[in-house]
Tab-separated table of N, CA and C in Angstrom:
chain	number	residue	atom	x	y	z
A	1259	MET	N	6.250	32.954	-17.315
A	1259	MET	CA	7.491	32.011	-18.632
A	1259	MET	C	6.632	31.219	-19.494
A	1260	PRO	N	6.815	31.613	-20.720
A	1260	PRO	CA	6.724	30.437	-21.451
A	1260	PRO	C	7.535	29.382	-21.016
A	1261	ASP	N	7.310	28.329	-21.860
A	1261	ASP	CA	7.777	26.890	-21.911
A	1261	ASP	C	8.833	26.749	-23.024
A	1262	ARG	N	9.994	26.815	-22.925
A	1262	ARG	CA	11.128	26.297	-24.170
A	1262	ARG	C	10.515	25.310	-24.721
A	1263	GLU	N	9.541	24.419	-25.061
A	1263	GLU	CA	9.073	23.811	-25.842
A	1263	GLU	C	8.581	24.287	-26.933
A	1264	LYS	N	7.755	25.568	-26.566
A	1264	LYS	CA	6.860	25.932	-27.118
A	1264	LYS	C	7.368	27.697	-27.787
A	1265	GLU	N	8.800	27.998	-28.134
A	1265	GLU	CA	9.524	28.617	-28.145
A	1265	GLU	C	9.917	28.222	-29.698
A	1266	SER	N	10.137	29.182	-30.186
A	1266	SER	CA	10.891	28.621	-31.723
A	1266	SER	C	12.031	28.424	-32.131
A	1267	PRO	N	12.934	27.896	-33.154
A	1267	PRO	CA	14.362	28.073	-33.151
A	1267	PRO	C	15.246	29.506	-33.160
A	1268	GLU	N	15.160	30.008	-33.044
A	1268	GLU	CA	15.037	31.202	-33.471
A	1268	GLU	C	15.609	31.520	-31.762
A	1269	GLN	N	14.360	31.596	-30.950
A	1269	GLN	CA	14.161	32.459	-30.317
A	1269	GLN	C	15.632	31.915	-29.345
A	1270	LEU	N	14.852	30.243	-29.579
A	1270	LEU	CA	15.913	29.190	-28.430
A	1270	LEU	C	17.632	29.060	-28.926
A	1271	GLU	N	17.847	30.004	-29.770
A	1271	GLU	CA	18.761	30.100	-30.421
A	1271	GLU	C	19.634	31.269	-29.396
A	1272	ARG	N	18.886	32.807	-29.301
A	1272	ARG	CA	19.029	33.486	-29.234
A	1272	ARG	C	19.449	33.251	-26.794
A	1273	LEU	N	18.194	32.528	-26.821
A	1273	LEU	CA	17.841	32.125	-25.359
A	1273	LEU	C	19.637	31.123	-24.621
A	1274	GLY	N	19.752	30.549	-25.573
A	1274	GLY	CA	21.112	30.082	-25.907
A	1274	GLY	C	22.711	31.029	-25.757
A	1275	ARG	N	22.433	32.275	-26.590
A	1275	ARG	CA	23.442	33.224	-26.333
A	1275	ARG	C	23.122	33.461	-25.273
A	1276	ALA	N	23.093	34.239	-24.669
A	1276	ALA	CA	22.266	34.926	-23.663
A	1276	ALA	C	22.714	34.308	-22.534
A	1277	GLU	N	21.798	32.496	-22.494
A	1277	GLU	CA	22.555	31.695	-21.213
A	1277	GLU	C	24.410	31.619	-21.351
A	1278	GLY	N	24.974	31.196	-22.413
A	1278	GLY	CA	26.460	31.616	-22.608
A	1278	GLY	C	26.739	32.688	-22.155
A	1279	ALA	N	26.296	34.092	-22.011
A	1279	ALA	CA	27.471	34.973	-21.961
A	1279	ALA	C	26.852	35.272	-20.750
A	1280	GLU	N	25.559	35.119	-19.554
A	1280	GLU	CA	25.770	34.288	-18.271
A	1280	GLU	C	26.381	33.529	-17.301
A	1281	ARG	N	26.720	32.639	-18.532
A	1281	ARG	CA	28.321	32.078	-17.779
A	1281	ARG	C	29.635	32.692	-18.225
A	1282	ALA	N	29.966	33.091	-19.243
A	1282	ALA	CA	31.382	33.836	-19.389
A	1282	ALA	C	31.064	35.415	-18.480
A	1283	HIS	N	30.157	35.740	-18.010
A	1283	HIS	CA	30.191	36.936	-17.080
A	1283	HIS	C	30.438	36.438	-15.626
A	1284	GLY	N	29.860	34.776	-15.573
A	1284	GLY	CA	29.939	34.667	-14.172
A	1284	GLY	C	31.782	33.650	-13.572
A	1285	ALA	N	32.180	33.961	-14.827
A	1285	ALA	CA	34.172	33.581	-15.296
A	1285	ALA	C	34.325	34.890	-14.692
A	1286	GLU	N	33.725	35.804	-15.324
A	1286	GLU	CA	34.657	37.051	-15.185
A	1286	GLU	C	34.163	37.388	-13.722
A	1287	ARG	N	32.991	37.695	-12.760
A	1287	ARG	CA	33.529	37.384	-12.250
A	1287	ARG	C	34.180	36.767	-10.902
A	1288	ALA	N	34.220	35.188	-11.296
A	1288	ALA	CA	34.737	34.348	-10.000
A	1288	ALA	C	36.494	34.935	-10.401
A	1289	GLY	N	36.883	35.163	-11.557
A	1289	GLY	CA	38.330	35.643	-11.750
A	1289	GLY	C	38.402	37.518	-10.795
A	1290	ARG	N	37.646	38.204	-11.000
A	1290	ARG	CA	37.472	39.107	-10.029
A	1290	ARG	C	37.639	38.939	-8.992
A	1291	LEU	N	36.707	38.237	-7.893
A	1291	LEU	CA	36.988	37.790	-6.736
A	1291	LEU	C	38.077	37.244	-6.302
A	1292	ARG	N	38.998	36.233	-7.454
A	1292	ARG	CA	40.270	35.975	-7.206
A	1292	ARG	C	41.513	37.216	-7.057
A	1293	ARG	N	41.819	37.970	-7.846
A	1293	ARG	CA	42.133	38.971	-8.253
A	1293	ARG	C	41.699	39.520	-6.464
A	1294	VAL	N	40.636	40.229	-6.620
A	1294	VAL	CA	40.529	40.775	-4.609
A	1294	VAL	C	40.701	39.933	-3.787
A	1295	GLU	N	41.069	39.047	-3.435
A	1295	GLU	CA	41.470	38.047	-2.830
A	1295	GLU	C	42.993	38.132	-2.771
A	1296	GLN	N	43.431	38.203	-3.803
A	1296	GLN	CA	45.058	38.056	-3.817
A	1296	GLN	C	45.248	39.685	-3.531
A	1297	SER	N	44.555	40.231	-3.519
A	1297	SER	CA	44.657	42.113	-3.472
A	1297	SER	C	44.937	41.596	-2.249
A	1298	GLU	N	43.816	40.755	-1.010
A	1298	GLU	CA	43.804	41.136	0.165
A	1298	GLU	C	44.661	40.952	1.082
A	1299	ARG	N	45.716	40.271	0.562
A	1299	ARG	CA	47.263	39.451	1.389
A	1299	ARG	C	47.598	39.866	1.629
A	1300	PRO	N	48.661	39.738	2.774
A	1300	PRO	CA	49.153	41.285	3.277
A	1300	PRO	C	50.704	41.325	2.760
A	1301	GLU	N	50.357	42.532	2.319
A	1301	GLU	CA	51.806	43.035	1.510
A	1301	GLU	C	53.274	42.903	2.211
A	1302	ARG	N	54.377	43.416	2.005
A	1302	ARG	CA	55.555	42.757	2.299
A	1302	ARG	C	55.440	43.645	3.887
A	1303	PRO	N	55.763	43.606	4.299
A	1303	PRO	CA	56.436	44.687	5.734
A	1303	PRO	C	57.238	45.517	5.236
A	1304	GLU	N	56.344	46.842	5.431
A	1304	GLU	CA	57.395	48.035	4.687
A	1304	GLU	C	58.675	48.176	6.011
A	1305	ARG	N	59.258	48.693	5.161
A	1305	ARG	CA	60.854	48.999	5.709
A	1305	ARG	C	60.787	50.753	6.332
A	1306	ILE	N	60.640	50.841	7.444
A	1306	ILE	CA	61.021	52.066	7.953
A	1306	ILE	C	62.313	52.922	7.365
A	1307	GLY	N	61.970	53.740	6.503
A	1307	GLY	CA	63.091	54.952	6.906
A	1307	GLY	C	64.170	54.320	6.003
A	1308	GLN	N	64.109	53.491	4.491
A	1308	GLN	CA	64.654	53.063	3.443
A	1308	GLN	C	63.273	53.352	2.462
A	1309	PRO	N	63.831	53.569	1.423
A	1309	PRO	CA	63.269	53.786	0.090
A	1309	PRO	C	63.053	52.916	-0.468
A	1310	GLU	N	61.297	52.552	-1.078
A	1310	GLU	CA	61.217	51.891	-1.913
A	1310	GLU	C	61.827	50.893	-2.998
A	1311	THR	N	62.588	50.397	-3.468
A	1311	THR	CA	62.907	49.388	-4.721
A	1311	THR	C	62.015	50.089	-5.537
A	1312	ASP	N	62.591	50.165	-7.102
A	1312	ASP	CA	62.078	50.415	-8.180
A	1312	ASP	C	60.913	49.206	-8.045
A	1313	ALA	N	60.960	48.374	-8.570
A	1313	ALA	CA	60.421	47.032	-8.989
A	1313	ALA	C	59.086	46.913	-7.769
A	1314	GLU	N	59.323	47.842	-5.896
A	1314	GLU	CA	58.309	47.533	-5.286
A	1314	GLU	C	57.431	48.707	-5.738
A	1315	ARG	N	57.595	49.459	-6.778
A	1315	ARG	CA	57.072	50.625	-6.939
A	1315	ARG	C	56.212	50.552	-8.567
A	1316	ARG	N	57.128	49.649	-8.863
A	1316	ARG	CA	56.117	49.359	-9.835
A	1316	ARG	C	55.022	47.940	-10.120
A	1317	ARG	N	55.243	47.412	-8.793
A	1317	ARG	CA	53.912	46.839	-8.404
A	1317	ARG	C	53.277	47.014	-7.861
A	1318	ARG	N	53.412	48.390	-6.654
A	1318	ARG	CA	51.879	48.562	-6.446
A	1318	ARG	C	51.475	49.562	-7.645
A	1319	ARG	N	52.359	50.613	-8.718
A	1319	ARG	CA	52.128	51.131	-9.552
A	1319	ARG	C	50.322	49.905	-10.708
A	1320	ALA	N	51.230	48.787	-10.569
A	1320	ALA	CA	50.471	47.823	-11.536
A	1320	ALA	C	49.266	47.520	-11.336
A	1321	GLN	N	49.347	47.331	-9.170
A	1321	GLN	CA	47.803	47.104	-8.708
A	1321	GLN	C	47.084	47.856	-8.721
A	1322	PHE	N	47.409	49.538	-8.215
A	1322	PHE	CA	46.972	50.513	-8.645
A	1322	PHE	C	46.025	50.771	-10.005
A	1323	LEU	N	46.900	50.701	-10.871
A	1323	LEU	CA	46.193	50.675	-12.395
A	1323	LEU	C	45.166	49.384	-12.200
A	1324	ARG	N	45.734	48.392	-12.177
A	1324	ARG	CA	44.287	47.176	-12.900
A	1324	ARG	C	43.163	47.177	-11.708
A	1325	ASP	N	43.252	48.245	-10.043
A	1325	ASP	CA	42.230	48.250	-9.754
A	1325	ASP	C	41.008	49.472	-10.099
A	1326	LEU	N	42.110	50.345	-10.367
A	1326	LEU	CA	41.540	51.444	-11.873
A	1326	LEU	C	40.857	51.236	-12.829
A	1327	THR	N	41.194	50.740	-13.546
A	1327	THR	CA	40.971	49.550	-14.751
A	1327	THR	C	39.485	49.273	-14.417
A	1328	GLU	N	39.638	48.739	-13.366
A	1328	GLU	CA	38.074	47.639	-13.057
A	1328	GLU	C	37.184	48.631	-12.958
A	1329	ALA	N	37.649	49.701	-11.885
A	1329	ALA	CA	36.245	50.647	-11.343
A	1329	ALA	C	35.974	51.115	-12.015
A	1330	ARG	N	36.697	51.710	-13.734
A	1330	ARG	CA	35.947	52.038	-14.695
A	1330	ARG	C	34.576	51.742	-15.349
A	1331	GLU	N	35.510	49.841	-15.359
A	1331	GLU	CA	34.458	48.974	-16.118
A	1331	GLU	C	33.500	48.548	-15.204
A	1332	LEU	N	33.224	48.570	-14.041
A	1332	LEU	CA	32.035	48.621	-12.769
A	1332	LEU	C	31.630	49.810	-13.336
A	1333	ARG	N	31.647	50.722	-13.507
A	1333	ARG	CA	30.960	52.673	-13.862
A	1333	ARG	C	30.316	52.023	-15.125
A	1334	ASP	N	30.713	51.941	-15.932
A	1334	ASP	CA	30.757	51.730	-17.468
A	1334	ASP	C	29.271	50.682	-17.350
A	1335	ARG	N	29.705	49.335	-16.973
A	1335	ARG	CA	28.174	48.742	-17.068
A	1335	ARG	C	27.020	48.786	-16.134
A	1336	VAL	N	27.449	50.137	-15.194
A	1336	VAL	CA	26.423	50.033	-14.396
A	1336	VAL	C	25.574	51.368	-14.318
A	1337	GLN	N	26.294	52.625	-15.546
A	1337	GLN	CA	25.904	53.353	-16.245
A	1337	GLN	C	26.390	53.479	-17.446
A	1338	PRO	N	25.279	52.457	-18.504
A	1338	PRO	CA	25.807	52.634	-19.191
A	1338	PRO	C	25.796	53.913	-20.274
A	1339	ARG	N	24.221	54.526	-20.396
A	1339	ARG	CA	23.925	55.923	-20.616
A	1339	ARG	C	25.190	57.077	-20.744
A	1340	ARG	N	25.622	57.283	-19.221
A	1340	ARG	CA	26.958	58.351	-19.147
A	1340	ARG	C	28.101	57.412	-19.592
A	1341	ALA	N	28.593	56.647	-19.910
A	1341	ALA	CA	29.691	55.923	-20.500
A	1341	ALA	C	29.260	55.828	-22.429
A	1342	LYS	N	28.694	55.882	-22.939
A	1342	LYS	CA	28.336	56.372	-24.143
A	1342	LYS	C	28.881	57.338	-24.392
A	1343	VAL	N	27.833	58.598	-23.315
A	1343	VAL	CA	28.268	59.799	-23.642
A	1343	VAL	C	29.688	60.115	-23.842
A	1344	ALA	N	30.658	59.923	-22.503
A	1344	ALA	CA	31.725	59.924	-22.490
A	1344	ALA	C	32.850	59.243	-23.450
A	1345	ARG	N	32.762	57.630	-24.428
A	1345	ARG	CA	33.246	57.424	-25.573
A	1345	ARG	C	32.756	58.719	-26.778
A	1346	LEU	N	31.762	59.041	-27.000
A	1346	LEU	CA	31.538	59.870	-28.087
A	1346	LEU	C	32.172	61.024	-27.490
A	1347	ARG	N	32.264	61.759	-26.549
A	1347	ARG	CA	32.677	62.947	-26.222
A	1347	ARG	C	34.395	62.489	-26.244
A	1348	HIS	N	34.619	61.369	-25.798
A	1348	HIS	CA	35.990	60.921	-26.095
A	1348	HIS	C	36.604	61.543	-27.431
A	1349	ALA	N	35.410	60.683	-28.451
A	1349	ALA	CA	35.913	60.104	-30.063
A	1349	ALA	C	35.593	61.624	-30.485
A	1350	MET	N	34.793	62.254	-30.442
A	1350	MET	CA	34.869	63.986	-30.619
A	1350	MET	C	36.144	64.676	-30.477
A	1351	ARG	N	36.538	64.261	-29.258
A	1351	ARG	CA	37.966	65.110	-28.410
A	1351	ARG	C	39.514	64.521	-29.664
A	1352	MET	N	39.295	63.205	-29.777
A	1352	MET	CA	40.286	62.546	-30.714
A	1352	MET	C	40.071	63.278	-32.437
A	1353	ARG	N	38.732	63.287	-32.512
A	1353	ARG	CA	38.623	63.662	-34.137
A	1353	ARG	C	39.771	65.304	-34.343
A	1354	THR	N	39.066	65.882	-33.077
A	1354	THR	CA	39.504	67.695	-33.382
A	1354	THR	C	41.043	67.525	-33.291
A	1355	PHE	N	41.147	66.878	-32.576
A	1355	PHE	CA	43.180	66.817	-32.027
A	1355	PHE	C	43.654	67.439	-33.378
A	1356	ARG	N	44.652	67.760	-33.287
A	1356	ARG	CA	45.735	68.308	-34.961
A	1356	ARG	C	46.930	67.399	-34.164
A	1357	TRP	N	47.250	66.957	-35.283
A	1357	TRP	CA	48.715	66.491	-35.060
A	1357	TRP	C	49.983	67.487	-35.011
């Protein structure tokens, strides 16, 4: 690996941006871990025989949608080519949709 002193100012600037992106990614990962820890907390005890309230249903739905979005983002990062194809396919579908 070349020494940092031998690199040009442009390369150093690019490296600085890359290191900043890594730090941002680390912060994102820490936030995700916090969400996982929160989701592992024991839920409120289920009331047997009683229907759930609207607030409980909305809370569960919101958690599910957050988890689903996080899973999609992870899949897109792991499989960037497939994600790009899916984005292009979705754009084509939206262009051909008639209102």
